[in-house]
Amino acid sequence: MKRSFNSVSGIVSAVKRYFGLSLALYAFFVGVAGVVPAAAAEQVVVYSSRKDHLIRPLFEQFEQQTGIEVKYITDKAAPLISRIAVEGKNTAADMLITVDAGNLWQAAEQGLLVKVDSEILNKQIPAHLRDPEGRWYGLSVRARTIVYATDRVKPSELSTYEALGESQWKDRLCLRTSKKVYNQSLVATMIASLGAEKTESYVKSWVANLATPVFSNDTKLMQSISAGQCDVGIVNSYYFGRLQDKDADIPLALYWPNQNDRGVHINISGAGITRHSKNPENALRLLEWLASKKAQGEIAALNKEFPANPNVPPAPQVVSWGTFKADTINVEVAGKLQVDAIKLMDRAGYR
Ligand code: FE
């Protein structure tokens, strides 16, 4: 490890200073010292809310290319974040990987992530996909967009998220629960763009159009549209891709709303380095590697997302969904306005 290497070098120079050792003897000491870091394996420890199969292939490549061992655990975002908080200075975590800027913002707000100033990261990751203070960086982009039944809805009938509250969608709309951070982030960005008052009336109009109780996940929502219980909904694009894999002829399609104003709501999966990291240099190396062109294509492809690095194309299946204008508001708003969004959805009767 870097730490033991540094301390051994320190001893050698002290010995050299005080005892005036010959160059040959000094070289011997350095030689011995050089053995130490090779014996103690370089490592980086990651707490990840991204599932094993979405991160393991990347970590394996990083290990092969750098010789730095990646140790990791996976869990949901909330328990991982509270675990880092409870472990404090003793945490084993060097890096937190999680989805949704709302979660990364919460971790940063609790002081769990350290500010990173990296030219590589700032160059590879667009400014609106990272913390303005450098505590977390987006690594992949997901679009939360409109999905519709291709046999009952023409794309020309669709326009914006807000318009899903119009009377033509009465008893035809399906939504996922407001408890999910994805919807909290969507509403948070609406508050930022449209103001709280307008957003509340739009959310109320969605609730009035619901065909069914809210769903626990996006997949169930789409299966419900497919089964004819409702005609339109709002989902993350990669869940649509997973359904397509199971049934290529599924009678659903994605629609990219708000193309004449702010654009499609996007969010990120991303990472930050912990405040009490024991291997901060290795963690930074991993973070920069994950933002690199080579890793970006694979990070995005593994979960059918869009690379955060704009110089890297998405996978062919994702490209097949068409291009769109994305909202360029900084995703940190998902965290900053999360409480406002939760309260607003509660007032609007969105369960
Ligand atoms: Fe998800």
Short mmCIF file of C-alpha atoms and ligand atoms in Angstrom, two decimals:
data_model
loop_
_atom_site.label_atom_id
_atom_site.label_comp_id
_atom_site.label_asym_id
_atom_site.label_seq_id
_atom_site.Cartn_x
_atom_site.Cartn_y
_atom_site.Cartn_z
CA MET A 1 0.00 0.00 0.00
CA LYS A 2 1.08 3.56 -0.63
CA ARG A 3 0.94 4.27 3.12
CA SER A 4 3.49 1.63 4.17
CA PHE A 5 5.68 2.53 1.19
CA ASN A 6 5.73 6.16 2.27
CA SER A 7 6.54 5.36 5.88
CA VAL A 8 9.36 2.97 4.93
CA SER A 9 10.87 5.64 2.63
CA GLY A 10 10.69 8.06 5.55
CA ILE A 11 12.70 5.72 7.77
CA VAL A 12 15.32 5.21 5.07
CA SER A 13 15.90 8.94 4.59
CA ALA A 14 16.10 9.48 8.36
CA VAL A 15 18.68 6.71 8.67
CA LYS A 16 20.64 8.15 5.76
CA ARG A 17 20.57 11.65 7.26
CA TYR A 18 21.67 10.69 10.77
CA PHE A 19 24.17 7.95 10.08
CA GLY A 20 25.61 9.08 6.77
CA LEU A 21 25.21 5.63 5.23
CA SER A 22 26.99 4.86 2.00
CA LEU A 23 25.03 5.02 -1.23
CA ALA A 24 25.33 1.25 -1.56
CA LEU A 25 23.76 0.63 1.82
CA TYR A 26 21.09 3.22 1.08
CA ALA A 27 20.28 1.42 -2.15
CA PHE A 28 19.99 -1.81 -0.14
CA PHE A 29 17.47 -0.18 2.20
CA VAL A 30 15.48 1.21 -0.71
CA GLY A 31 15.56 -2.25 -2.28
CA VAL A 32 14.13 -3.77 0.88
CA ALA A 33 11.58 -0.98 1.15
CA GLY A 34 10.62 -1.61 -2.45
CA VAL A 35 9.59 -5.14 -1.54
CA VAL A 36 7.10 -3.99 1.06
CA PRO A 37 4.45 -2.36 -1.15
CA ALA A 38 4.49 -5.29 -3.55
CA ALA A 39 3.72 -7.66 -0.68
CA ALA A 40 0.81 -5.54 0.62
CA ALA A 41 -1.78 -5.59 -2.17
CA GLU A 42 -3.11 -2.34 -3.56
CA GLN A 43 -6.86 -2.21 -3.12
CA VAL A 44 -9.95 -0.07 -3.25
CA VAL A 45 -13.18 -0.81 -1.37
CA VAL A 46 -16.52 0.08 -2.95
CA TYR A 47 -19.98 0.18 -1.41
CA SER A 48 -22.34 -0.14 -4.36
CA SER A 49 -26.08 0.05 -4.77
CA ARG A 50 -25.58 -1.00 -8.37
CA LYS A 51 -26.17 -4.71 -8.57
CA ASP A 52 -23.30 -7.17 -8.80
CA HIS A 53 -23.74 -8.07 -12.48
CA LEU A 54 -23.70 -4.37 -13.48
CA ILE A 55 -20.36 -3.61 -11.83
CA ARG A 56 -18.35 -6.84 -11.57
CA PRO A 57 -17.22 -6.93 -15.24
CA LEU A 58 -15.89 -3.38 -14.90
CA PHE A 59 -14.09 -4.02 -11.64
CA GLU A 60 -12.47 -7.11 -13.15
CA GLN A 61 -11.14 -5.08 -16.08
CA PHE A 62 -9.85 -2.36 -13.74
CA GLU A 63 -8.05 -5.01 -11.66
CA GLN A 64 -6.47 -6.52 -14.78
CA GLN A 65 -5.31 -3.16 -16.09
CA THR A 66 -4.03 -1.64 -12.85
CA GLY A 67 -3.28 -4.50 -10.45
CA ILE A 68 -5.47 -2.71 -7.88
CA GLU A 69 -7.85 -5.14 -6.24
CA VAL A 70 -11.47 -3.97 -6.03
CA LYS A 71 -13.36 -5.23 -3.00
CA TYR A 72 -17.03 -4.39 -2.87
CA ILE A 73 -20.36 -4.97 -1.21
CA THR A 74 -23.77 -4.32 -2.72
CA ASP A 75 -26.96 -3.20 -0.97
CA LYS A 76 -29.68 -0.61 -1.40
CA ALA A 77 -28.58 3.05 -1.35
CA ALA A 78 -30.11 4.03 2.01
CA PRO A 79 -28.47 1.25 4.11
CA LEU A 80 -25.12 1.82 2.38
CA ILE A 81 -25.21 5.55 3.06
CA SER A 82 -26.18 5.09 6.71
CA ARG A 83 -23.51 2.39 7.06
CA ILE A 84 -20.80 4.82 5.88
CA ALA A 85 -22.19 7.40 8.31
CA VAL A 86 -22.24 4.99 11.27
CA GLU A 87 -18.78 3.56 10.50
CA GLY A 88 -17.37 7.10 10.43
CA LYS A 89 -13.57 7.19 10.45
CA ASN A 90 -13.44 3.39 10.60
CA THR A 91 -15.32 2.83 7.38
CA ALA A 92 -13.76 0.40 4.95
CA ALA A 93 -15.47 2.18 2.06
CA ASP A 94 -13.28 4.21 -0.29
CA MET A 95 -16.05 4.80 -2.79
CA LEU A 96 -19.83 4.94 -2.87
CA ILE A 97 -21.53 3.98 -6.12
CA THR A 98 -25.26 4.54 -6.28
CA VAL A 99 -28.10 5.52 -8.56
CA ASP A 100 -29.98 8.79 -8.63
CA ALA A 101 -28.48 12.19 -7.97
CA GLY A 102 -30.96 12.47 -5.07
CA ASN A 103 -29.09 9.70 -3.23
CA LEU A 104 -25.61 11.04 -4.04
CA TRP A 105 -26.69 14.50 -2.92
CA GLN A 106 -27.91 13.06 0.41
CA ALA A 107 -24.56 11.33 0.99
CA ALA A 108 -22.66 14.52 0.16
CA GLU A 109 -24.96 16.60 2.37
CA GLN A 110 -24.16 14.30 5.31
CA GLY A 111 -20.47 15.04 4.77
CA LEU A 112 -19.68 11.47 3.73
CA LEU A 113 -18.05 12.31 0.40
CA VAL A 114 -14.88 14.26 -0.20
CA LYS A 115 -14.38 16.99 -2.76
CA VAL A 116 -12.34 15.77 -5.74
CA ASP A 117 -10.61 18.09 -8.14
CA SER A 118 -9.74 16.10 -11.22
CA GLU A 119 -9.10 17.54 -14.64
CA ILE A 120 -9.84 14.14 -16.17
CA LEU A 121 -13.27 13.91 -14.50
CA ASN A 122 -14.16 17.51 -15.29
CA LYS A 123 -13.27 16.90 -18.92
CA GLN A 124 -15.07 13.57 -19.32
CA ILE A 125 -18.28 14.28 -17.35
CA PRO A 126 -20.49 17.25 -18.37
CA ALA A 127 -21.01 19.85 -15.64
CA HIS A 128 -24.74 19.19 -15.21
CA LEU A 129 -24.06 15.52 -14.46
CA ARG A 130 -21.76 16.13 -11.50
CA ASP A 131 -21.77 17.92 -8.17
CA PRO A 132 -20.71 21.57 -8.63
CA GLU A 133 -18.50 21.02 -5.55
CA GLY A 134 -16.91 17.86 -6.97
CA ARG A 135 -18.18 15.42 -4.33
CA TRP A 136 -19.89 13.06 -6.82
CA TYR A 137 -19.80 12.38 -10.53
CA GLY A 138 -22.37 10.89 -12.89
CA LEU A 139 -21.17 7.72 -14.62
CA SER A 140 -24.26 6.82 -16.62
CA VAL A 141 -27.45 8.59 -17.62
CA ARG A 142 -31.01 7.25 -17.49
CA ALA A 143 -33.96 8.99 -19.07
CA ARG A 144 -37.26 8.98 -17.16
CA THR A 145 -39.66 9.30 -20.01
CA ILE A 146 -43.14 8.53 -21.32
CA VAL A 147 -44.06 4.99 -22.38
CA TYR A 148 -47.22 4.28 -24.38
CA ALA A 149 -49.28 1.46 -25.83
CA THR A 150 -48.54 1.44 -29.55
CA ASP A 151 -51.97 -0.02 -30.42
CA ARG A 152 -53.97 2.63 -28.53
CA VAL A 153 -51.87 5.79 -28.56
CA LYS A 154 -50.37 7.76 -31.45
CA PRO A 155 -47.13 9.54 -30.61
CA SER A 156 -48.69 12.70 -32.09
CA GLU A 157 -51.12 12.71 -29.14
CA LEU A 158 -48.23 13.07 -26.72
CA SER A 159 -46.21 16.20 -25.97
CA THR A 160 -45.05 16.84 -22.38
CA TYR A 161 -45.04 15.28 -18.90
CA GLU A 162 -47.46 18.05 -17.88
CA ALA A 163 -49.92 17.16 -20.68
CA LEU A 164 -50.43 13.69 -19.15
CA GLY A 165 -52.78 15.57 -16.81
CA GLU A 166 -55.10 16.62 -19.65
CA SER A 167 -58.62 15.20 -19.88
CA GLN A 168 -57.84 12.95 -22.86
CA TRP A 169 -55.77 10.77 -20.50
CA LYS A 170 -58.56 10.39 -17.91
CA ASP A 171 -58.40 6.81 -16.53
CA ARG A 172 -55.59 6.02 -19.00
CA LEU A 173 -52.47 6.97 -16.99
CA CYS A 174 -50.32 4.67 -14.84
CA LEU A 175 -47.67 5.90 -12.40
CA ARG A 176 -45.14 4.31 -10.09
CA THR A 177 -45.28 5.17 -6.38
CA SER A 178 -44.15 8.65 -5.29
CA LYS A 179 -42.02 6.89 -2.63
CA LYS A 180 -39.50 6.00 -5.32
CA VAL A 181 -36.63 8.49 -5.56
CA TYR A 182 -36.92 8.48 -9.39
CA ASN A 183 -40.30 10.21 -9.19
CA GLN A 184 -39.13 12.52 -6.43
CA SER A 185 -36.27 13.60 -8.70
CA LEU A 186 -38.60 14.11 -11.67
CA VAL A 187 -40.92 16.30 -9.60
CA ALA A 188 -37.94 18.15 -8.08
CA THR A 189 -36.77 19.17 -11.57
CA MET A 190 -40.32 20.24 -12.45
CA ILE A 191 -40.39 22.47 -9.35
CA ALA A 192 -37.07 23.99 -10.45
CA SER A 193 -38.30 24.65 -13.99
CA LEU A 194 -41.99 25.42 -13.55
CA GLY A 195 -42.28 26.58 -9.93
CA ALA A 196 -43.99 24.78 -7.04
CA GLU A 197 -47.50 26.08 -7.71
CA LYS A 198 -47.71 24.94 -11.35
CA THR A 199 -45.98 21.66 -10.56
CA GLU A 200 -48.50 20.89 -7.83
CA SER A 201 -51.42 21.45 -10.17
CA TYR A 202 -49.79 19.22 -12.83
CA VAL A 203 -49.16 16.45 -10.31
CA LYS A 204 -52.79 16.75 -9.10
CA SER A 205 -53.97 16.43 -12.70
CA TRP A 206 -51.90 13.22 -13.10
CA VAL A 207 -53.45 11.75 -9.97
CA ALA A 208 -56.92 12.60 -11.31
CA ASN A 209 -56.11 10.66 -14.51
CA LEU A 210 -54.83 7.48 -12.85
CA ALA A 211 -56.37 4.27 -14.17
CA THR A 212 -54.97 2.06 -11.38
CA PRO A 213 -53.33 2.43 -7.95
CA VAL A 214 -49.65 3.38 -8.20
CA PHE A 215 -47.15 0.59 -8.95
CA SER A 216 -44.19 -0.55 -6.89
CA ASN A 217 -41.91 -0.61 -9.94
CA ASP A 218 -41.59 0.48 -13.56
CA THR A 219 -41.73 -3.06 -14.97
CA LYS A 220 -45.13 -3.81 -13.39
CA LEU A 221 -46.35 -0.46 -14.71
CA MET A 222 -45.37 -1.36 -18.27
CA GLN A 223 -46.85 -4.85 -17.98
CA SER A 224 -50.09 -3.18 -16.91
CA ILE A 225 -50.06 -0.96 -20.02
CA SER A 226 -49.28 -4.02 -22.12
CA ALA A 227 -52.25 -5.83 -20.52
CA GLY A 228 -54.56 -2.95 -21.38
CA GLN A 229 -55.17 -1.56 -17.86
CA CYS A 230 -53.83 1.84 -18.93
CA ASP A 231 -52.34 3.46 -22.03
CA VAL A 232 -49.49 5.75 -20.92
CA GLY A 233 -47.00 5.97 -18.07
CA ILE A 234 -43.63 7.34 -16.97
CA VAL A 235 -40.65 4.99 -16.68
CA ASN A 236 -36.86 4.80 -16.79
CA SER A 237 -35.71 3.88 -20.27
CA TYR A 238 -33.60 0.84 -19.27
CA TYR A 239 -36.62 -1.00 -17.81
CA PHE A 240 -38.21 -0.72 -21.23
CA GLY A 241 -35.04 -2.22 -22.72
CA ARG A 242 -35.21 -5.18 -20.33
CA LEU A 243 -38.83 -5.87 -21.36
CA GLN A 244 -37.81 -5.64 -25.03
CA ASP A 245 -35.20 -8.33 -24.37
CA LYS A 246 -37.90 -10.67 -23.05
CA ASP A 247 -40.42 -9.84 -25.77
CA ALA A 248 -39.14 -8.06 -28.87
CA ASP A 249 -42.72 -7.46 -30.06
CA ILE A 250 -44.01 -5.91 -26.84
CA PRO A 251 -46.68 -3.37 -27.96
CA LEU A 252 -45.03 -0.47 -26.13
CA ALA A 253 -42.77 2.40 -27.19
CA LEU A 254 -40.89 5.23 -25.54
CA TYR A 255 -41.78 8.84 -26.25
CA TRP A 256 -39.39 11.74 -25.63
CA PRO A 257 -41.43 14.62 -24.13
CA ASN A 258 -40.82 18.35 -23.69
CA GLN A 259 -38.73 18.64 -26.86
CA ASN A 260 -39.90 22.23 -27.38
CA ASP A 261 -38.90 23.35 -23.90
CA ARG A 262 -36.65 21.93 -21.17
CA GLY A 263 -36.18 18.42 -22.59
CA VAL A 264 -36.45 14.91 -21.19
CA HIS A 265 -35.83 14.39 -17.48
CA ILE A 266 -32.57 12.55 -16.99
CA ASN A 267 -30.86 11.24 -13.92
CA ILE A 268 -27.58 9.50 -13.23
CA SER A 269 -25.87 6.63 -11.61
CA GLY A 270 -22.67 7.94 -10.13
CA ALA A 271 -19.96 7.74 -7.54
CA GLY A 272 -18.06 9.69 -4.93
CA ILE A 273 -14.97 9.09 -2.79
CA THR A 274 -15.62 8.76 0.93
CA ARG A 275 -14.31 11.33 3.39
CA HIS A 276 -12.51 8.67 5.42
CA SER A 277 -11.17 6.64 2.50
CA LYS A 278 -8.03 4.64 3.35
CA ASN A 279 -7.08 4.37 -0.33
CA PRO A 280 -8.04 7.75 -1.81
CA GLU A 281 -5.50 7.57 -4.65
CA ASN A 282 -6.75 4.19 -5.78
CA ALA A 283 -10.34 5.41 -5.44
CA LEU A 284 -9.60 8.40 -7.65
CA ARG A 285 -7.90 6.15 -10.16
CA LEU A 286 -10.98 3.92 -10.27
CA LEU A 287 -13.33 6.90 -10.59
CA GLU A 288 -11.28 8.36 -13.45
CA TRP A 289 -11.13 4.96 -15.10
CA LEU A 290 -14.91 4.59 -14.87
CA ALA A 291 -15.29 7.98 -16.59
CA SER A 292 -12.88 7.03 -19.39
CA LYS A 293 -14.10 6.36 -22.91
CA LYS A 294 -13.33 2.68 -22.69
CA ALA A 295 -15.26 2.02 -19.48
CA GLN A 296 -18.13 4.39 -20.30
CA GLY A 297 -19.50 2.36 -23.19
CA GLU A 298 -19.66 -0.74 -21.04
CA ILE A 299 -21.07 0.93 -17.90
CA ALA A 300 -23.94 2.28 -19.97
CA ALA A 301 -24.44 -0.89 -22.01
CA LEU A 302 -24.59 -3.19 -18.97
CA ASN A 303 -27.80 -1.43 -17.81
CA LYS A 304 -29.03 -0.16 -21.18
CA GLU A 305 -28.29 3.43 -20.14
CA PHE A 306 -26.61 6.37 -21.85
CA PRO A 307 -22.91 7.05 -21.20
CA ALA A 308 -22.33 10.15 -19.08
CA ASN A 309 -19.33 10.88 -21.28
CA PRO A 310 -20.87 12.54 -24.36
CA ASN A 311 -18.07 11.30 -26.63
CA VAL A 312 -19.16 7.70 -26.16
CA PRO A 313 -22.14 6.32 -28.13
CA PRO A 314 -24.83 4.24 -26.38
CA ALA A 315 -25.42 0.58 -27.25
CA PRO A 316 -27.34 -0.13 -30.51
CA GLN A 317 -30.57 -1.08 -28.68
CA VAL A 318 -30.53 2.25 -26.82
CA VAL A 319 -29.74 4.11 -30.04
CA SER A 320 -32.79 2.43 -31.62
CA TRP A 321 -35.05 4.37 -29.22
CA GLY A 322 -34.16 7.59 -31.02
CA THR A 323 -32.34 10.75 -30.11
CA PHE A 324 -33.76 13.48 -27.92
CA LYS A 325 -33.04 16.72 -26.20
CA ALA A 326 -32.34 16.15 -22.50
CA ASP A 327 -32.90 18.60 -19.67
CA THR A 328 -29.54 20.20 -18.84
CA ILE A 329 -30.48 21.42 -15.38
CA ASN A 330 -27.84 20.22 -12.90
CA VAL A 331 -29.03 16.90 -11.47
CA GLU A 332 -28.15 18.15 -7.97
CA VAL A 333 -31.59 19.76 -7.97
CA ALA A 334 -32.95 16.25 -7.40
CA GLY A 335 -31.34 16.37 -3.96
CA LYS A 336 -31.82 20.03 -3.16
CA LEU A 337 -35.56 19.95 -3.84
CA GLN A 338 -36.23 16.36 -2.79
CA VAL A 339 -38.04 17.27 0.45
CA ASP A 340 -40.10 19.89 -1.38
CA ALA A 341 -41.02 17.31 -4.00
CA ILE A 342 -42.06 14.72 -1.39
CA LYS A 343 -44.26 17.26 0.40
CA LEU A 344 -45.75 18.49 -2.87
CA MET A 345 -46.63 14.97 -4.02
CA ASP A 346 -48.22 14.31 -0.65
CA ARG A 347 -50.36 17.48 -0.90
CA ALA A 348 -51.35 16.49 -4.44
CA GLY A 349 -52.57 13.09 -3.25
CA TYR A 350 -49.86 11.20 -5.17
CA ARG A 351 -49.22 8.11 -3.06
FE FE B 1 -33.78 1.38 -11.45
#
